Amino acid sequence: KPIQKSLCEIQRKVVIKKRFETTLSSIFLSLYDHENEDGDIVSVCWNGKYLIENYTLTKKPKVLELPLSPVGQNILTVYSVNTGTEGANTTAISFENGSKKEQILLYADKKYSEAIEFIRK
């Protein structure tokens, strides 16, 4: 489903790829290039504000701590700045949700971005 326009970016279609429920007050995410390091550059938006801009993805994970709001949406969106040499930008994201380890791939290009929603219970 398309979500409301983000304060970070308003020209691209953003679709929530997955929703996760959690009891945590904050979550630690690792972002990295999914397959080959090919020069993918991303900006990461959390709840309408950029956490990082123009970051080149590598195999070495970039760890981010995200405080979760107890009300409303908690949305993480990855925007492609540069899709590298191998087509669309593929950002791998992993995190622990309680005792369960999660991994998800978010795709992005110049017109489309995928997002994750966290719902705090």
Short mmCIF file of C-alpha atoms in Angstrom, two decimals:
data_model
loop_
_atom_site.label_atom_id
_atom_site.label_comp_id
_atom_site.label_asym_id
_atom_site.label_seq_id
_atom_site.Cartn_x
_atom_site.Cartn_y
_atom_site.Cartn_z
CA LYS A 1 0.00 0.00 0.00
CA PRO A 2 1.28 3.50 -0.74
CA ILE A 3 1.92 5.60 2.35
CA GLN A 4 1.52 9.31 2.95
CA LYS A 5 4.24 11.50 1.53
CA SER A 6 7.37 11.61 3.65
CA LEU A 7 8.96 14.84 4.76
CA CYS A 8 12.21 13.48 3.34
CA GLU A 9 11.08 12.96 -0.24
CA ILE A 10 7.87 13.79 -2.04
CA GLN A 11 8.58 12.95 -5.69
CA ARG A 12 8.76 9.16 -5.36
CA LYS A 13 6.20 6.47 -4.84
CA VAL A 14 6.84 4.79 -1.47
CA VAL A 15 5.38 1.37 -0.64
CA ILE A 16 5.55 -0.41 2.71
CA LYS A 17 7.07 -3.79 1.96
CA LYS A 18 6.69 -5.28 5.45
CA ARG A 19 5.27 -4.43 8.86
CA PHE A 20 6.83 -5.66 12.07
CA GLU A 21 5.29 -5.58 15.53
CA THR A 22 7.62 -5.17 18.48
CA THR A 23 7.58 -4.44 22.20
CA LEU A 24 11.00 -2.75 22.04
CA SER A 25 11.41 0.99 22.67
CA SER A 26 14.24 1.19 20.13
CA ILE A 27 15.68 -1.08 17.48
CA PHE A 28 19.19 -1.49 16.08
CA LEU A 29 19.29 -1.97 12.30
CA SER A 30 22.20 -3.03 10.13
CA LEU A 31 22.18 -1.77 6.51
CA TYR A 32 24.48 -3.18 3.84
CA ASP A 33 24.75 -3.95 0.12
CA HIS A 34 22.85 -7.16 -0.56
CA GLU A 35 24.99 -8.91 -3.15
CA ASN A 36 27.82 -7.19 -4.95
CA GLU A 37 29.26 -3.87 -3.90
CA ASP A 38 28.45 -1.92 -7.04
CA GLY A 39 28.34 1.69 -5.87
CA ASP A 40 24.77 1.89 -4.55
CA ILE A 41 24.28 5.21 -2.76
CA VAL A 42 21.28 5.70 -0.46
CA SER A 43 19.64 8.16 1.87
CA VAL A 44 17.72 6.69 4.81
CA CYS A 45 14.63 8.37 6.20
CA TRP A 46 13.16 7.59 9.63
CA ASN A 47 9.77 9.05 10.53
CA GLY A 48 10.13 11.95 8.12
CA LYS A 49 13.75 12.89 8.88
CA TYR A 50 16.96 11.80 7.21
CA LEU A 51 19.22 9.65 9.39
CA ILE A 52 21.93 9.40 6.75
CA GLU A 53 22.28 10.98 3.32
CA ASN A 54 24.35 9.99 0.29
CA TYR A 55 25.75 6.87 1.97
CA THR A 56 27.57 4.30 -0.20
CA LEU A 57 26.46 0.79 0.75
CA THR A 58 29.18 -1.80 1.36
CA LYS A 59 29.28 -5.33 2.73
CA LYS A 60 30.26 -3.87 6.10
CA PRO A 61 26.99 -3.15 7.92
CA LYS A 62 26.10 0.40 8.92
CA VAL A 63 24.37 0.16 12.32
CA LEU A 64 21.62 2.63 13.21
CA GLU A 65 19.65 2.93 16.47
CA LEU A 66 16.03 3.87 15.87
CA PRO A 67 13.85 5.05 18.79
CA LEU A 68 10.30 3.79 18.29
CA SER A 69 7.37 6.10 18.87
CA PRO A 70 4.68 4.40 20.99
CA VAL A 71 1.96 6.02 18.88
CA GLY A 72 1.60 6.48 15.15
CA GLN A 73 3.74 5.12 12.37
CA ASN A 74 7.42 4.29 12.62
CA ILE A 75 8.54 4.23 9.01
CA LEU A 76 12.01 3.51 7.62
CA THR A 77 12.42 4.36 3.93
CA VAL A 78 15.51 3.86 1.80
CA TYR A 79 15.86 6.25 -1.14
CA SER A 80 18.22 5.58 -4.02
CA VAL A 81 20.64 8.38 -4.80
CA ASN A 82 22.64 6.23 -7.23
CA THR A 83 21.71 2.71 -8.34
CA GLY A 84 25.29 1.59 -8.92
CA THR A 85 26.37 -0.52 -11.87
CA GLU A 86 23.92 -3.43 -11.44
CA GLY A 87 20.43 -1.97 -11.90
CA ALA A 88 18.11 -1.12 -9.01
CA ASN A 89 19.42 -0.37 -5.56
CA THR A 90 19.08 -3.34 -3.18
CA THR A 91 19.60 -2.58 0.49
CA ALA A 92 19.75 -5.48 2.94
CA ILE A 93 18.50 -4.71 6.43
CA SER A 94 18.81 -6.99 9.44
CA PHE A 95 17.75 -6.53 13.05
CA GLU A 96 16.71 -8.44 16.13
CA ASN A 97 13.07 -8.28 17.14
CA GLY A 98 13.10 -9.73 20.63
CA SER A 99 14.69 -13.17 20.23
CA LYS A 100 13.99 -13.37 16.49
CA LYS A 101 16.50 -12.21 13.86
CA GLU A 102 14.87 -10.55 10.83
CA GLN A 103 16.30 -9.75 7.42
CA ILE A 104 14.59 -7.89 4.60
CA LEU A 105 15.63 -6.47 1.23
CA LEU A 106 14.41 -3.04 0.16
CA TYR A 107 14.48 -2.05 -3.51
CA ALA A 108 14.69 1.52 -4.75
CA ASP A 109 15.32 3.47 -7.91
CA LYS A 110 14.79 7.09 -8.97
CA LYS A 111 10.97 6.77 -9.03
CA TYR A 112 10.15 4.11 -6.42
CA SER A 113 11.19 3.26 -2.85
CA GLU A 114 10.25 0.53 -0.40
CA ALA A 115 9.78 1.05 3.32
CA ILE A 116 9.42 -0.90 6.56
CA GLU A 117 6.88 -0.02 9.24
CA PHE A 118 7.46 -0.84 12.89
CA ILE A 119 4.44 -1.00 15.17
CA ARG A 120 5.16 -0.74 18.89
CA LYS A 121 2.82 -2.83 20.99
#
